[in-house]
PDB file of C-alpha atoms in Angstrom:
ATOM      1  CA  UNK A   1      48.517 -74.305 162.325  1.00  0.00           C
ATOM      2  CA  UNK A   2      52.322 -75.319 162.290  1.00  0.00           C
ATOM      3  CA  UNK A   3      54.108 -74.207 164.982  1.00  0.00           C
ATOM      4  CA  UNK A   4      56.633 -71.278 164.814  1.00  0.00           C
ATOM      5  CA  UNK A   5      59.926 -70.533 167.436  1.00  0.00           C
ATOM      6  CA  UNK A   6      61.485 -66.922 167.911  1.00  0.00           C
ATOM      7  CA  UNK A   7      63.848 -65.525 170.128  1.00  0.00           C
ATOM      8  CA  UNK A   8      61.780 -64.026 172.684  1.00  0.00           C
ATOM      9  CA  UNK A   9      63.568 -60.668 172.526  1.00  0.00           C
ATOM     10  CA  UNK A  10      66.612 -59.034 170.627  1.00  0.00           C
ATOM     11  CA  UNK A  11      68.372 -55.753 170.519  1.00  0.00           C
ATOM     12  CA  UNK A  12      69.604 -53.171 167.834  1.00  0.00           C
ATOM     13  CA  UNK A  13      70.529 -49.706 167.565  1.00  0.00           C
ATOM     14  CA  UNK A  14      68.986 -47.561 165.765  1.00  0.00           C
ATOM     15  CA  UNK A  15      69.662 -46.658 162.081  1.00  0.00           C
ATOM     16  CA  UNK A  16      71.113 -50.394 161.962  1.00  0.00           C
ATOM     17  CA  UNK A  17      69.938 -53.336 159.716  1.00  0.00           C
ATOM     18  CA  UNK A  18      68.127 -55.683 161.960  1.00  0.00           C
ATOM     19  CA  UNK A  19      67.715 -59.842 161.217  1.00  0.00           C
ATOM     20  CA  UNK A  20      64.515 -61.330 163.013  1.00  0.00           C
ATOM     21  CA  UNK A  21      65.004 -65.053 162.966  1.00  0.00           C
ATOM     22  CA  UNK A  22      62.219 -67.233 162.600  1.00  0.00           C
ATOM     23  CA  UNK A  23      62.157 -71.361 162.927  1.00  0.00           C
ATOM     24  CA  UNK A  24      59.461 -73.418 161.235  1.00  0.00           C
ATOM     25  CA  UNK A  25      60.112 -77.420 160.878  1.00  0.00           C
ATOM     26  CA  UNK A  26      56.944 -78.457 160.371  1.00  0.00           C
ATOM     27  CA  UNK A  27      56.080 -75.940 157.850  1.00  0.00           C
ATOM     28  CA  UNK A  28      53.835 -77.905 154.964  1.00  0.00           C
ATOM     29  CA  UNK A  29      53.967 -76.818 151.422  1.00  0.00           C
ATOM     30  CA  UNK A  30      50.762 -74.721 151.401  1.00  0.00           C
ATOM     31  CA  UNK A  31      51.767 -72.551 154.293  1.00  0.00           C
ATOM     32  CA  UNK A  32      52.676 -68.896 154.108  1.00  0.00           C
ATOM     33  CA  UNK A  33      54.910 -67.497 156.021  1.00  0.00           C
ATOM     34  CA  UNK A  34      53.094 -64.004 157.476  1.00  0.00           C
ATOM     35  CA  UNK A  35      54.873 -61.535 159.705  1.00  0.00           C
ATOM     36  CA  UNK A  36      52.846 -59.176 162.101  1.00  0.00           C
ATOM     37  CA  UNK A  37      54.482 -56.563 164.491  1.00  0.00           C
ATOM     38  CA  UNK A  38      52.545 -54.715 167.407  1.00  0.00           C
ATOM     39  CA  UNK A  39      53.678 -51.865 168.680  1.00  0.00           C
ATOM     40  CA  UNK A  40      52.560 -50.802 171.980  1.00  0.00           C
ATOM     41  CA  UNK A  41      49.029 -50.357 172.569  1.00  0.00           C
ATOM     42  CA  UNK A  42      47.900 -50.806 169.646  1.00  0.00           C
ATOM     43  CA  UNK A  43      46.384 -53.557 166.903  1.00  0.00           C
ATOM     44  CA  UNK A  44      48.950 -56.062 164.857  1.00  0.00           C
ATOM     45  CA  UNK A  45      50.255 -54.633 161.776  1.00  0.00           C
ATOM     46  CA  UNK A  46      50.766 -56.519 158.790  1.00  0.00           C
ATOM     47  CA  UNK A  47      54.465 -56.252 157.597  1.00  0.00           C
ATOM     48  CA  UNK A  48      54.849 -59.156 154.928  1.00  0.00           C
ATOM     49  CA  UNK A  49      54.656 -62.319 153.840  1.00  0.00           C
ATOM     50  CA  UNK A  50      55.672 -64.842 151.340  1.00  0.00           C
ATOM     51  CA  UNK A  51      56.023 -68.601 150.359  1.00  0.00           C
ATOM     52  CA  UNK A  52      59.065 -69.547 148.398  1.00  0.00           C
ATOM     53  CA  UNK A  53      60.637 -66.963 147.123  1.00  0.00           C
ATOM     54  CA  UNK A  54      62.244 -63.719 148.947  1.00  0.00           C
ATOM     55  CA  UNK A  55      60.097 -60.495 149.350  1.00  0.00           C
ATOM     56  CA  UNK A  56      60.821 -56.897 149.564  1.00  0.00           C
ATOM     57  CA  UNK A  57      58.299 -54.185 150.061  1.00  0.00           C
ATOM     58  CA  UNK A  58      58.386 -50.873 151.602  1.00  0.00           C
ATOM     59  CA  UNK A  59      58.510 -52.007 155.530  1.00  0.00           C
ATOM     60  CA  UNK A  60      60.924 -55.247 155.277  1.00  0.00           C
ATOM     61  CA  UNK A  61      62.248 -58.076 153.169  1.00  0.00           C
ATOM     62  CA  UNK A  62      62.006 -61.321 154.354  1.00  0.00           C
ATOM     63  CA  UNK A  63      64.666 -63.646 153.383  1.00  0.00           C
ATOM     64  CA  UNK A  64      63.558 -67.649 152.921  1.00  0.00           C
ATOM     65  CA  UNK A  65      65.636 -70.657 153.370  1.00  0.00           C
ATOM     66  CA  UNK A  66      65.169 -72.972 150.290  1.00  0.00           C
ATOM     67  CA  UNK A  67      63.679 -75.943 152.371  1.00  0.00           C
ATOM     68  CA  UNK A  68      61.292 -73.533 153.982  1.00  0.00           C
ATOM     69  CA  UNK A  69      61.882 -74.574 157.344  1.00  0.00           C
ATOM     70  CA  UNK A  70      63.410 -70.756 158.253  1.00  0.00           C
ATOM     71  CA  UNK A  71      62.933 -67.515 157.817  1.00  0.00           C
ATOM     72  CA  UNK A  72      63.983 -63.655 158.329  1.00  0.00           C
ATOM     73  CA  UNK A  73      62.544 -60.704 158.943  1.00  0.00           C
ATOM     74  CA  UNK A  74      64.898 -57.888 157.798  1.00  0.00           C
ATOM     75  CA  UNK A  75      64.383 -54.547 158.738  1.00  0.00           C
ATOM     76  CA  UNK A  76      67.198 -52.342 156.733  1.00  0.00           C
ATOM     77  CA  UNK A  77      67.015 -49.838 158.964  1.00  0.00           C
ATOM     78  CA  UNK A  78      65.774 -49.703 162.009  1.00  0.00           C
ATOM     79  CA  UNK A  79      64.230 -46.577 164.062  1.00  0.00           C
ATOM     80  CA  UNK A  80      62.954 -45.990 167.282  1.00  0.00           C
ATOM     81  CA  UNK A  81      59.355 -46.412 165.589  1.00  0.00           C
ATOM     82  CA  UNK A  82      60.444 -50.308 164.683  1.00  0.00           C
ATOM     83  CA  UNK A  83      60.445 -51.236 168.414  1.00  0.00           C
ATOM     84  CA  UNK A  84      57.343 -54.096 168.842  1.00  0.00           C
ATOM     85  CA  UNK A  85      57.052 -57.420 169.449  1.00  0.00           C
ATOM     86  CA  UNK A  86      57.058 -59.091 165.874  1.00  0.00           C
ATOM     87  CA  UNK A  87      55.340 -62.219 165.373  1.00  0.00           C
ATOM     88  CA  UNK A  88      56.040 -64.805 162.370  1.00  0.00           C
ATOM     89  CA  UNK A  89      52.766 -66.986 161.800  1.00  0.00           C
ATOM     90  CA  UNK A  90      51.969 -69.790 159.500  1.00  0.00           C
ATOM     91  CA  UNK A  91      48.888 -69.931 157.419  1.00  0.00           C
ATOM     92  CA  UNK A  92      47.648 -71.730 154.687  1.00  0.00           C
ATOM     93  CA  UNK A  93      47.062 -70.733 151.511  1.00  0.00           C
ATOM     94  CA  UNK A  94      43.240 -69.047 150.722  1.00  0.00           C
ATOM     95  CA  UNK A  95      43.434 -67.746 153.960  1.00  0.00           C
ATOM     96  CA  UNK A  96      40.409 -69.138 155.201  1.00  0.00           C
ATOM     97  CA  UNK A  97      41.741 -70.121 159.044  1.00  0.00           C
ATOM     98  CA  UNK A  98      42.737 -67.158 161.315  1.00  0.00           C
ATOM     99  CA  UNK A  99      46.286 -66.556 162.289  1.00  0.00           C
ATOM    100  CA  UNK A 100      47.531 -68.337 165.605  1.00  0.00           C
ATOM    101  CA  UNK A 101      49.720 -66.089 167.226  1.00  0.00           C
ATOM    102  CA  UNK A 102      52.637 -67.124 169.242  1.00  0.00           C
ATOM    103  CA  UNK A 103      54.888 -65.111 171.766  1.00  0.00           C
ATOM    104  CA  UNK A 104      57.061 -63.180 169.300  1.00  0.00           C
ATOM    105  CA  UNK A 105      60.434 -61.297 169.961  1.00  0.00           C
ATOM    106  CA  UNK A 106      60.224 -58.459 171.416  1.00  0.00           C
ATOM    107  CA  UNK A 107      62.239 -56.002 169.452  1.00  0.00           C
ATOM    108  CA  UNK A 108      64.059 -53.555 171.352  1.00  0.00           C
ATOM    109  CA  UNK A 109      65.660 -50.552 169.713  1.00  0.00           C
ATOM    110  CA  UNK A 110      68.430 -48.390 171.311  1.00  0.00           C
ATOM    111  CA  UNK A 111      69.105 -44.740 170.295  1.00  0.00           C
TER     112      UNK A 111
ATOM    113  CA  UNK B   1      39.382 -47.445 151.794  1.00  0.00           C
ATOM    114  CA  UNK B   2      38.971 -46.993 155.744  1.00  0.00           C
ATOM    115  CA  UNK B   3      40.821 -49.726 157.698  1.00  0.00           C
ATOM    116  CA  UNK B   4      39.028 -51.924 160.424  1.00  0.00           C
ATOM    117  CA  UNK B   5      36.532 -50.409 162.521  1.00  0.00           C
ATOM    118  CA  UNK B   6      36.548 -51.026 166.287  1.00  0.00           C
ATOM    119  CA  UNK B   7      34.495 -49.664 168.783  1.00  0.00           C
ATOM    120  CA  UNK B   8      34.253 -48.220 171.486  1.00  0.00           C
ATOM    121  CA  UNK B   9      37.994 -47.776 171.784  1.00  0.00           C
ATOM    122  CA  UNK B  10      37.556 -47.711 175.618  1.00  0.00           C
ATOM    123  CA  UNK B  11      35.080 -49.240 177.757  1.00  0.00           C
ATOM    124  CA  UNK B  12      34.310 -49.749 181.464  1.00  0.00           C
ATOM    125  CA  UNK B  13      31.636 -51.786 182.758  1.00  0.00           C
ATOM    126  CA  UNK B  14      30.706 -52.752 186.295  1.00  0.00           C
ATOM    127  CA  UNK B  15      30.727 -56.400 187.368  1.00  0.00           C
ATOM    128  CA  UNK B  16      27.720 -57.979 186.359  1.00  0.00           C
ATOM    129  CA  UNK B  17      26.841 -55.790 183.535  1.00  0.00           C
ATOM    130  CA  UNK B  18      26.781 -56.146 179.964  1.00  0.00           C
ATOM    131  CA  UNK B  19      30.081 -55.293 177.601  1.00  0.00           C
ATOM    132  CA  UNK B  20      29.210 -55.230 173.390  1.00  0.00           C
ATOM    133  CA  UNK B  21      32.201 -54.357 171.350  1.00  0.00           C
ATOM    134  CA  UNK B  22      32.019 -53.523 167.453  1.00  0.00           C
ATOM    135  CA  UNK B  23      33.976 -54.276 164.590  1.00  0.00           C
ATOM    136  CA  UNK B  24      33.586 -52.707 160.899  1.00  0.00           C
ATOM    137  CA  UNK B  25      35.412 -55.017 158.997  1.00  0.00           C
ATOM    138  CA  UNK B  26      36.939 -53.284 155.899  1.00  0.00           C
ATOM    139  CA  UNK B  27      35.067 -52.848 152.827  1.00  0.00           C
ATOM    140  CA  UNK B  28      34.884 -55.791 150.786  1.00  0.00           C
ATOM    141  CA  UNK B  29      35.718 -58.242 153.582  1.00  0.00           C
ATOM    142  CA  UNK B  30      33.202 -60.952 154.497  1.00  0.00           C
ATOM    143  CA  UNK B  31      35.866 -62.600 157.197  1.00  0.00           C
ATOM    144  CA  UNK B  32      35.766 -61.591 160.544  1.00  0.00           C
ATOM    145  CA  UNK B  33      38.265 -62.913 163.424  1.00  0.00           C
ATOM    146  CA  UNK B  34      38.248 -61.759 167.386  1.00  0.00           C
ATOM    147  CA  UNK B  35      41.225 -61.669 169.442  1.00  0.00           C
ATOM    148  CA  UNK B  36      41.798 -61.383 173.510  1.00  0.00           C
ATOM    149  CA  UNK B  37      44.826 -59.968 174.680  1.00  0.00           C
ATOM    150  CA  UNK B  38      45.324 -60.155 178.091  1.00  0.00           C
ATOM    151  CA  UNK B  39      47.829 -57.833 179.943  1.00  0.00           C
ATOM    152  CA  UNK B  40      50.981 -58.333 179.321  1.00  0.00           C
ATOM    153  CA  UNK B  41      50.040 -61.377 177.571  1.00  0.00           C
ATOM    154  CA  UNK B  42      49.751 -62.863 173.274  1.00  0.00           C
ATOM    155  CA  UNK B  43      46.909 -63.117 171.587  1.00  0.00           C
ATOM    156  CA  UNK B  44      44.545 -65.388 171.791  1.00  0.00           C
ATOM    157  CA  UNK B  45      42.015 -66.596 169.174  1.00  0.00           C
ATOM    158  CA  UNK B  46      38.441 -66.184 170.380  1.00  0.00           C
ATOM    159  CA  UNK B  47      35.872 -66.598 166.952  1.00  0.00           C
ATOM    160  CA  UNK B  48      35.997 -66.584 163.226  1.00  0.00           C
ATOM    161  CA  UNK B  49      33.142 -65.547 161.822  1.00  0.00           C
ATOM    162  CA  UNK B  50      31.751 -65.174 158.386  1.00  0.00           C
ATOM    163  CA  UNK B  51      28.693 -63.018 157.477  1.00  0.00           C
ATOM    164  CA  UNK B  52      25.528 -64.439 159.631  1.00  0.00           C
ATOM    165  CA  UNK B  53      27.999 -68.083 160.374  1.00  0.00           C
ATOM    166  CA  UNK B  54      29.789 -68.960 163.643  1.00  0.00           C
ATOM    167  CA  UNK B  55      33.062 -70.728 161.574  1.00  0.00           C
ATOM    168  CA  UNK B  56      35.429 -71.545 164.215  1.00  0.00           C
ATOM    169  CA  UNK B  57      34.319 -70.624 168.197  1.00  0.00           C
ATOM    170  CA  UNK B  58      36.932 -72.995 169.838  1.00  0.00           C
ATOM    171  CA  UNK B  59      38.322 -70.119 171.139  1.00  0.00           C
ATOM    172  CA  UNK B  60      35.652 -68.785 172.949  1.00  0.00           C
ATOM    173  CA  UNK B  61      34.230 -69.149 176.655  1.00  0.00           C
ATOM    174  CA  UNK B  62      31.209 -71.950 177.007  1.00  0.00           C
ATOM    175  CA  UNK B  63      29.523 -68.986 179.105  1.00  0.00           C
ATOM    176  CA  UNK B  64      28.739 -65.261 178.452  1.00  0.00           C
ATOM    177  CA  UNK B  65      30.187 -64.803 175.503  1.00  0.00           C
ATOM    178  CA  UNK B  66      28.595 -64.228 172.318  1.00  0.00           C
ATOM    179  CA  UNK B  67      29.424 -63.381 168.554  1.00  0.00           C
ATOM    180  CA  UNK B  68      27.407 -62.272 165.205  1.00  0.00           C
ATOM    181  CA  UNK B  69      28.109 -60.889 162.219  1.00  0.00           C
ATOM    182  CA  UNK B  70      24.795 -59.924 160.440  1.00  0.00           C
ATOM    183  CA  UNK B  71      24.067 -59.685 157.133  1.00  0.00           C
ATOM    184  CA  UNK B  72      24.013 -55.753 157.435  1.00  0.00           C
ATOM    185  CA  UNK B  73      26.093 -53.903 159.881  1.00  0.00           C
ATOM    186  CA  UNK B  74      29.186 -54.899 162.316  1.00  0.00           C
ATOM    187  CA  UNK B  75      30.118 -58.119 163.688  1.00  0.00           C
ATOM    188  CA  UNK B  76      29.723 -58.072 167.426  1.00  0.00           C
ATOM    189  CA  UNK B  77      31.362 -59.656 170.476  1.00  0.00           C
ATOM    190  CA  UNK B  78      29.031 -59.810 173.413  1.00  0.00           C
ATOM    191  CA  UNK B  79      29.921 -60.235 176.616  1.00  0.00           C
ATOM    192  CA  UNK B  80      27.506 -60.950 179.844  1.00  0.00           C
ATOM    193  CA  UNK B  81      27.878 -60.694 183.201  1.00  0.00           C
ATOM    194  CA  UNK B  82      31.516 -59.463 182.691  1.00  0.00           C
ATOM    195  CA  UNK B  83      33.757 -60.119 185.678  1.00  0.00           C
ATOM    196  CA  UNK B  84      37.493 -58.679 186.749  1.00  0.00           C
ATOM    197  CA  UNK B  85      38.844 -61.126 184.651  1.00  0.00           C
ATOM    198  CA  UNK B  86      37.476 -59.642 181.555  1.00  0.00           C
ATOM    199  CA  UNK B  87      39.626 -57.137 181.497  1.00  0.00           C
ATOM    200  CA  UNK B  88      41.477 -57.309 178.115  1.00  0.00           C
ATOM    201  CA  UNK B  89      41.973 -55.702 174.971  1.00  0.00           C
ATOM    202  CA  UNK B  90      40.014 -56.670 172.286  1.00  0.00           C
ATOM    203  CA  UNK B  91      40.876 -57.018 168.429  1.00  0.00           C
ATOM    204  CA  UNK B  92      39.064 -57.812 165.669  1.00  0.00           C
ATOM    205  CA  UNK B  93      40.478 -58.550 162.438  1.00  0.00           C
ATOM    206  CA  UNK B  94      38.934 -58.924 158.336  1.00  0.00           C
ATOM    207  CA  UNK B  95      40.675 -60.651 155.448  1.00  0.00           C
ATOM    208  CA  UNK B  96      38.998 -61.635 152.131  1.00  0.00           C
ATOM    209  CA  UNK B  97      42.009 -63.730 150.834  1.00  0.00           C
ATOM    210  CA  UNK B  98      45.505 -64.155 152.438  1.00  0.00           C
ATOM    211  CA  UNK B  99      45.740 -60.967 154.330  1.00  0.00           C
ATOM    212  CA  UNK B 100      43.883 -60.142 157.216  1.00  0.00           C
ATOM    213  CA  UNK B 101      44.398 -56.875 158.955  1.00  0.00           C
ATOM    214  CA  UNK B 102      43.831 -55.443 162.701  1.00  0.00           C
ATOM    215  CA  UNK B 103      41.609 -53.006 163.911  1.00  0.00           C
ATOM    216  CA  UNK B 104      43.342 -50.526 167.014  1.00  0.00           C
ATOM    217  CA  UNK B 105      41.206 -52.639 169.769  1.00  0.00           C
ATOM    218  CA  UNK B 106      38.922 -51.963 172.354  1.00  0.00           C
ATOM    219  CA  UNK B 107      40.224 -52.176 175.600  1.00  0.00           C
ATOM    220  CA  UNK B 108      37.393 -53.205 178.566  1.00  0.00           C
ATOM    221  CA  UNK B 109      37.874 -52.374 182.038  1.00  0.00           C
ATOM    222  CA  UNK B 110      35.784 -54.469 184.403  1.00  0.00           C
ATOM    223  CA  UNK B 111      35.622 -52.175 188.114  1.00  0.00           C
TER     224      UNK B 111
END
């Protein structure tokens, strides 16, 4: 799996629109770009995940740079219930291979 | 459609005794994955596993571990002899296509 780099940790207050960077040079054109968040004590959660274009849904969008070699998580909103450590993960397309996790940003909401 | 299956959600063996930890994969899913997660610590692939075929074990200790996923019934991760170092919570995850999603864990205590 490509490699992905994140901040290890950021901070927002609450009710505030918050932008998760994530860096992926070596991103090849079948990978998708997943994002995962785990709150604490408790399994990874699926939030979104795209290939070219941008994506909304009802948790996030996620915002991608035209040579693919970025992207953003954005949370619109955030709440005290957003605070996790978010992971962005390559993986190709057919989702065959399982997802190699790296250290993630810790996302750390103030009230 | 119940999500994926994990249990027991706690366990707590003795040194030297046997740990087995389940995973119901969701319904229609024929890809199972195991995850470690060592305290304070990422995840870390263990197996991927489709029904009754070992895919990918690179993850996985040469000794006392163990995984299946039978034709009928839930995949398994066995563990032998557990030790303090054990210790861990456990994840399982099921995809069948590009999304794979995250049981709540089972977290084994090794006393």
């Amino acid at each position: 799996d490509a490699k992905t780099t994140q901040p290890n940790s950021m901070e927002s207050n609450e009710e505030e629109p918050v932008h998760l960077p994530c860096n992926h040079s070596t991103i090849s054109g079948t990978d998708y770009i997943h994002w995962y968040r785990q709150l604490p004590s408790q399994g990874p959660e699926y939030v979104i995940h795209g290939l070219t274009s941008n994506v909304n849904n009802r948790m996030a969008s996620l915002a991608i740079a035209e040579d693919r070699k970025s992207s953003t998580l954005i949370l619109h909103r955030a709440t005290l219930r957003d605070a996790a450590v978010y992971y962005c993960i390559l993986r190709k397309g057919g989702g065959a291979d399982g997802l190699t996790f790296g250290k993630g940003t810790h996302l750390i909401i103030q009230p | 459609n119940a999500g994926v299956m994990q249990n027991p959600r706690h366990l707590v063996r003795r040194r030297g005794q046997e740990a087995r930890l389940r995973c119901s994969p969701m319904k229609g899913h024929s890809h199972v994955y195991w995850y470690r997660q060592l305290p304070e610590e990422g995840l870390k692939f263990m197996v991927y596993l489709q029904k009754e075929n070992i895919i990918d074990e690179s993850g996985m200790p040469k000794e006392r571990f163990s995984a299946e996923f039978p034709k009928e019934g839930p995949s398994i991760l066995r563990i032998q002899q557990v030790v303090r170092g054990d210790s861990a919570a456990y994840f399982c995850a099921s995809s069948q296509g590009e999304l794979a999603f995250f049981g709540q864990g089972t977290r084994l205590t090794v006393v």
